Amino acid sequence: MLLKVCGATSRRDVAVLGAAGADLIGLWHGVPGGPAELSAGRLAALAQACRTLEVTAARPAPEPVLVTFLPDPAAVLDAARAAGVRWLQLHGYQPPAVVAALKRGWPEVTVVKVLHISGDACAERPLLASYERAGTDVFLFDAVSEAGRVGSTGVTLDPGVVLDLAEATTQPFLLAGGISAANRPRYEKVTAHPRFVGVDVDTAARDAAGAFCADRIGGIRRQWRAVPEVEEVA
Ligand SMILES: O=C(O)c1ccccc1NCC(=O)[C@H](O)[C@H](O)COP(=O)(O)O
């Protein structure tokens, strides 16, 4: 199970997230007005900080993920290549053609396409097969707030809606939307899905002041990585 934590803006953030057990660290570039937006130079510096972080022998250094709203595949690839980032998370409403152009331009990248879910409706539902044909490697199911806000909403998804969407796709998926240590039991069936690969967190990874909190992240990691108890059959 992968743990992705989103929105690092400093070397300290990267160090806290790495030590707390994040496998993937989200770095924003091309999120206009976003509080965690990074210039191309900062993106490259923090991506390097992820890769060179000293973690335990049992765990590889966290993988940086470029999280972006950019609609221009050439701009995404330029930023990713310059920073040496091989995971690209398309968090906006970029169409399947953008995924296809990214895979054509750099076939080795892992493209994560966010699917925006509001209530029981997924905005990209009519395009799922197109996104898969275009080369999407992983879907990320995330909540849109009632006001239409996208990203870090802290709003949770209905597990039934998640499972229904999982069945409408064939690729691995990450779950986001208000994920915390406490709500893991609610998603028992989701975690048992054969294509569930992990969770993506922002709000619950932070303390009251908005700083990343190692204890909270460690708690999320422990709860979501735990293997559920299996009832013994007599
Ligand atoms: O974090 C944001 O505000 C954000 C803004 C624009 C694009 C993406 C953004 N976040 C991306 C993430 O991957 C978050 O981790 C994900 O939305 C889950 O957030 P939360 O519900 O707060 O755990």
CSV table of C-alpha atoms and ligand atoms in Angstrom, one decimal:
chain,number,residue,atom,x,y,z
A,1,MET,CA,0.0,0.0,0.0
A,2,LEU,CA,1.4,3.4,-1.1
A,3,LEU,CA,1.1,6.5,1.1
A,4,LYS,CA,1.2,9.7,-0.9
A,5,VAL,CA,1.2,13.1,1.0
A,6,CYS,CA,0.7,16.2,-1.0
A,7,GLY,CA,1.9,19.8,-1.0
A,8,ALA,CA,5.6,19.8,0.3
A,9,THR,CA,7.1,23.3,0.0
A,10,SER,CA,10.4,23.0,1.8
A,11,ARG,CA,13.3,20.6,2.6
A,12,ARG,CA,11.9,20.3,6.1
A,13,ASP,CA,8.6,19.2,4.7
A,14,VAL,CA,10.3,16.5,2.6
A,15,ALA,CA,12.4,15.3,5.6
A,16,VAL,CA,9.3,15.1,7.8
A,17,LEU,CA,7.3,13.2,5.2
A,18,GLY,CA,10.1,10.9,4.4
A,19,ALA,CA,10.8,10.1,8.0
A,20,ALA,CA,7.1,9.5,8.7
A,21,GLY,CA,6.9,6.9,5.9
A,22,ALA,CA,5.5,8.7,2.8
A,23,ASP,CA,6.2,6.7,-0.3
A,24,LEU,CA,5.2,9.5,-2.7
A,25,ILE,CA,5.6,13.2,-2.1
A,26,GLY,CA,3.3,15.6,-4.1
A,27,LEU,CA,5.1,18.8,-5.4
A,28,TRP,CA,2.8,21.4,-7.0
A,29,HIS,CA,3.8,23.1,-10.1
A,30,GLY,CA,1.3,24.8,-12.4
A,31,VAL,CA,-1.4,25.2,-9.7
A,32,PRO,CA,-2.0,29.0,-10.1
A,33,GLY,CA,-2.7,30.7,-6.8
A,34,GLY,CA,-2.1,27.4,-4.9
A,35,PRO,CA,-0.6,27.8,-1.4
A,36,ALA,CA,2.0,25.1,-2.2
A,37,GLU,CA,2.9,26.2,-5.7
A,38,LEU,CA,6.6,25.8,-6.6
A,39,SER,CA,8.6,27.5,-9.3
A,40,ALA,CA,10.4,25.2,-11.7
A,41,GLY,CA,13.6,25.7,-9.8
A,42,ARG,CA,12.0,24.9,-6.4
A,43,LEU,CA,10.3,21.8,-7.9
A,44,ALA,CA,13.7,20.6,-9.1
A,45,ALA,CA,15.4,21.3,-5.7
A,46,LEU,CA,12.7,19.5,-3.7
A,47,ALA,CA,12.5,16.6,-6.1
A,48,GLN,CA,16.2,16.1,-5.6
A,49,ALA,CA,15.7,16.4,-1.8
A,50,CYS,CA,13.2,13.5,-2.0
A,51,ARG,CA,15.5,11.3,-4.0
A,52,THR,CA,18.5,11.9,-1.8
A,53,LEU,CA,16.7,11.6,1.5
A,54,GLU,CA,18.3,9.1,3.9
A,55,VAL,CA,15.7,6.6,5.0
A,56,THR,CA,15.9,3.2,6.5
A,57,ALA,CA,17.4,0.3,4.5
A,58,ALA,CA,14.0,-1.4,4.5
A,59,ARG,CA,12.4,1.5,2.6
A,60,PRO,CA,13.4,3.3,-0.6
A,61,ALA,CA,13.6,7.1,-0.6
A,62,PRO,CA,10.2,8.8,-1.4
A,63,GLU,CA,9.3,9.3,-5.0
A,64,PRO,CA,8.5,12.9,-6.0
A,65,VAL,CA,5.2,13.4,-7.9
A,66,LEU,CA,4.6,16.5,-10.0
A,67,VAL,CA,1.0,17.6,-9.2
A,68,THR,CA,-0.3,20.0,-11.8
A,69,PHE,CA,-3.3,21.7,-13.5
A,70,LEU,CA,-1.2,22.6,-16.5
A,71,PRO,CA,-3.1,21.8,-19.7
A,72,ASP,CA,-0.1,21.9,-22.0
A,73,PRO,CA,1.8,18.6,-22.2
A,74,ALA,CA,4.9,20.2,-23.5
A,75,ALA,CA,5.0,22.5,-20.4
A,76,VAL,CA,4.4,19.5,-18.1
A,77,LEU,CA,7.2,17.5,-19.7
A,78,ASP,CA,9.6,20.4,-19.7
A,79,ALA,CA,9.1,20.9,-15.9
A,80,ALA,CA,9.2,17.1,-15.2
A,81,ARG,CA,12.4,16.5,-17.3
A,82,ALA,CA,14.2,19.5,-15.8
A,83,ALA,CA,13.3,18.2,-12.3
A,84,GLY,CA,13.9,14.5,-13.1
A,85,VAL,CA,10.4,13.7,-11.9
A,86,ARG,CA,8.9,10.6,-13.4
A,87,TRP,CA,5.4,10.6,-11.7
A,88,LEU,CA,3.0,13.1,-13.1
A,89,GLN,CA,-0.4,13.7,-11.4
A,90,LEU,CA,-2.9,15.5,-13.6
A,91,HIS,CA,-5.1,17.1,-11.0
A,92,GLY,CA,-7.1,19.4,-13.3
A,93,TYR,CA,-9.6,18.5,-16.0
A,94,GLN,CA,-7.0,17.7,-18.6
A,95,PRO,CA,-8.5,15.6,-21.4
A,96,PRO,CA,-7.2,12.1,-22.5
A,97,ALA,CA,-5.2,13.8,-25.3
A,98,VAL,CA,-2.9,15.3,-22.7
A,99,VAL,CA,-2.2,11.8,-21.2
A,100,ALA,CA,-1.5,10.5,-24.7
A,101,ALA,CA,0.9,13.3,-25.4
A,102,LEU,CA,2.8,12.8,-22.1
A,103,LYS,CA,3.2,9.1,-22.8
A,104,ARG,CA,4.3,9.8,-26.4
A,105,GLY,CA,6.8,12.4,-25.2
A,106,TRP,CA,8.2,10.3,-22.3
A,107,PRO,CA,7.0,6.7,-22.3
A,108,GLU,CA,8.7,5.9,-19.0
A,109,VAL,CA,6.6,8.3,-16.9
A,110,THR,CA,3.9,7.1,-14.6
A,111,VAL,CA,0.8,9.2,-15.3
A,112,VAL,CA,-1.7,9.5,-12.5
A,113,LYS,CA,-5.1,11.0,-13.7
A,114,VAL,CA,-7.3,12.4,-11.0
A,115,LEU,CA,-11.0,11.5,-11.3
A,116,HIS,CA,-13.2,14.2,-9.7
A,117,ILE,CA,-16.1,12.9,-7.7
A,118,SER,CA,-19.0,15.0,-6.4
A,119,GLY,CA,-21.5,13.0,-4.5
A,120,ASP,CA,-22.1,10.0,-6.7
A,121,ALA,CA,-21.1,11.7,-9.9
A,122,CYS,CA,-17.6,11.4,-11.5
A,123,ALA,CA,-16.9,14.2,-14.0
A,124,GLU,CA,-14.7,12.0,-16.2
A,125,ARG,CA,-17.0,9.0,-16.2
A,126,PRO,CA,-17.8,9.2,-19.9
A,127,LEU,CA,-14.1,9.4,-20.7
A,128,LEU,CA,-12.7,6.5,-18.6
A,129,ALA,CA,-12.0,4.2,-21.6
A,130,SER,CA,-10.3,7.1,-23.4
A,131,TYR,CA,-8.1,7.8,-20.5
A,132,GLU,CA,-7.1,4.2,-20.3
A,133,ARG,CA,-6.4,4.0,-24.1
A,134,ALA,CA,-4.3,7.2,-23.8
A,135,GLY,CA,-2.0,5.4,-21.3
A,136,THR,CA,-3.1,6.4,-17.8
A,137,ASP,CA,-1.1,4.2,-15.4
A,138,VAL,CA,-3.0,5.0,-12.2
A,139,PHE,CA,-6.3,6.7,-11.4
A,140,LEU,CA,-6.6,8.8,-8.3
A,141,PHE,CA,-10.2,9.1,-7.0
A,142,ASP,CA,-10.6,12.5,-5.3
A,143,ALA,CA,-13.5,14.5,-3.9
A,144,VAL,CA,-14.8,17.8,-5.2
A,145,SER,CA,-16.3,20.0,-2.5
A,146,GLU,CA,-20.0,21.2,-2.8
A,147,ALA,CA,-18.7,24.6,-3.8
A,148,GLY,CA,-16.8,22.9,-6.7
A,149,ARG,CA,-13.3,23.2,-5.0
A,150,VAL,CA,-10.8,20.7,-6.3
A,151,GLY,CA,-7.8,19.3,-4.3
A,152,SER,CA,-7.3,19.1,-0.5
A,153,THR,CA,-11.0,19.5,0.2
A,154,GLY,CA,-10.9,17.1,3.2
A,155,VAL,CA,-14.2,15.8,1.9
A,156,THR,CA,-14.6,12.1,2.1
A,157,LEU,CA,-16.0,9.8,-0.7
A,158,ASP,CA,-18.7,7.3,-0.3
A,159,PRO,CA,-17.1,3.8,-0.4
A,160,GLY,CA,-19.9,2.5,-2.6
A,161,VAL,CA,-19.3,5.2,-5.1
A,162,VAL,CA,-15.5,4.4,-5.0
A,163,LEU,CA,-16.1,0.7,-5.6
A,164,ASP,CA,-18.6,1.4,-8.5
A,165,LEU,CA,-16.0,3.6,-10.2
A,166,ALA,CA,-13.2,1.0,-9.6
A,167,GLU,CA,-15.4,-1.5,-11.5
A,168,ALA,CA,-15.8,0.9,-14.4
A,169,THR,CA,-12.0,1.1,-14.8
A,170,THR,CA,-9.2,-1.5,-15.3
A,171,GLN,CA,-6.2,0.4,-14.0
A,172,PRO,CA,-4.8,0.5,-10.4
A,173,PHE,CA,-6.2,3.4,-8.3
A,174,LEU,CA,-5.3,5.6,-5.3
A,175,LEU,CA,-7.9,6.8,-2.9
A,176,ALA,CA,-8.0,10.5,-1.7
A,177,GLY,CA,-10.6,12.8,-0.1
A,178,GLY,CA,-10.4,13.4,3.6
A,179,ILE,CA,-8.4,10.2,4.3
A,180,SER,CA,-7.3,9.9,8.0
A,181,ALA,CA,-6.2,7.3,10.4
A,182,ALA,CA,-9.7,7.2,11.9
A,183,ASN,CA,-11.7,6.5,8.7
A,184,ARG,CA,-9.8,3.4,7.4
A,185,PRO,CA,-12.5,0.9,8.7
A,186,ARG,CA,-15.1,2.7,6.5
A,187,TYR,CA,-13.1,1.8,3.5
A,188,GLU,CA,-12.5,-1.9,4.3
A,189,LYS,CA,-14.0,-3.1,1.0
A,190,VAL,CA,-12.1,-0.5,-0.9
A,191,THR,CA,-8.8,-1.6,0.6
A,192,ALA,CA,-9.7,-5.2,-0.3
A,193,HIS,CA,-10.1,-4.3,-4.0
A,194,PRO,CA,-7.4,-6.0,-6.1
A,195,ARG,CA,-6.6,-2.7,-7.9
A,196,PHE,CA,-6.4,-0.5,-4.7
A,197,VAL,CA,-2.8,0.6,-4.5
A,198,GLY,CA,-2.8,3.3,-1.8
A,199,VAL,CA,-4.0,6.6,-0.3
A,200,ASP,CA,-3.3,10.2,-1.0
A,201,VAL,CA,-3.6,12.7,1.9
A,202,ASP,CA,-3.2,16.3,2.6
A,203,THR,CA,-5.6,17.8,5.2
A,204,ALA,CA,-5.2,15.0,7.8
A,205,ALA,CA,-1.4,15.0,7.4
A,206,ARG,CA,-1.2,18.5,9.0
A,207,ASP,CA,-1.5,19.9,12.5
A,208,ALA,CA,-3.8,22.8,13.5
A,209,ALA,CA,-1.3,25.3,12.2
A,210,GLY,CA,-1.2,23.7,8.8
A,211,ALA,CA,2.3,22.1,9.1
A,212,PHE,CA,3.0,18.5,8.3
A,213,CYS,CA,2.8,16.4,11.4
A,214,ALA,CA,4.9,13.3,11.7
A,215,ASP,CA,2.6,11.7,14.3
A,216,ARG,CA,-0.5,12.1,12.2
A,217,ILE,CA,1.2,10.8,9.1
A,218,GLY,CA,2.7,7.9,11.0
A,219,GLY,CA,-0.8,7.1,12.4
A,220,ILE,CA,-2.3,7.2,8.9
A,221,ARG,CA,0.4,4.9,7.6
A,222,ARG,CA,0.0,2.4,10.5
A,223,GLN,CA,-3.8,2.2,10.1
A,224,TRP,CA,-3.9,2.0,6.4
A,225,ARG,CA,-1.1,-0.5,6.1
A,226,ALA,CA,-2.5,-2.8,8.8
A,227,VAL,CA,-3.8,-6.1,7.6
A,228,PRO,CA,-7.4,-6.6,8.7
A,229,GLU,CA,-8.0,-9.4,11.2
A,230,VAL,CA,-9.3,-12.5,9.5
A,231,GLU,CA,-11.9,-14.4,11.4
A,232,GLU,CA,-10.8,-17.9,12.2
A,233,VAL,CA,-13.0,-20.7,10.8
A,234,ALA,CA,-13.4,-23.5,13.4
B,1,LIG,O1,-4.0,20.4,-2.1
B,1,LIG,C1,-4.6,21.2,-2.8
B,1,LIG,O2,-5.2,22.3,-2.4
B,1,LIG,C2,-4.6,21.0,-4.3
B,1,LIG,C3,-4.9,22.0,-5.1
B,1,LIG,C4,-4.8,21.8,-6.5
B,1,LIG,C5,-4.5,20.6,-6.9
B,1,LIG,C6,-4.2,19.5,-6.1
B,1,LIG,C7,-4.3,19.7,-4.7
B,1,LIG,N1,-4.1,18.7,-3.8
B,1,LIG,C8,-3.8,17.4,-4.3
B,1,LIG,C9,-3.9,16.2,-3.5
B,1,LIG,O3,-3.4,15.2,-4.1
B,1,LIG,C10,-4.5,16.1,-2.2
B,1,LIG,O4,-3.7,15.3,-1.4
B,1,LIG,C11,-5.9,15.4,-2.3
B,1,LIG,O5,-6.7,16.3,-3.0
B,1,LIG,C12,-6.5,14.9,-1.0
B,1,LIG,O6,-6.6,16.0,-0.1
B,1,LIG,P1,-7.4,15.9,1.3
B,1,LIG,O7,-8.8,15.6,1.0
B,1,LIG,O8,-7.2,17.2,1.9
B,1,LIG,O9,-6.7,14.8,2.1
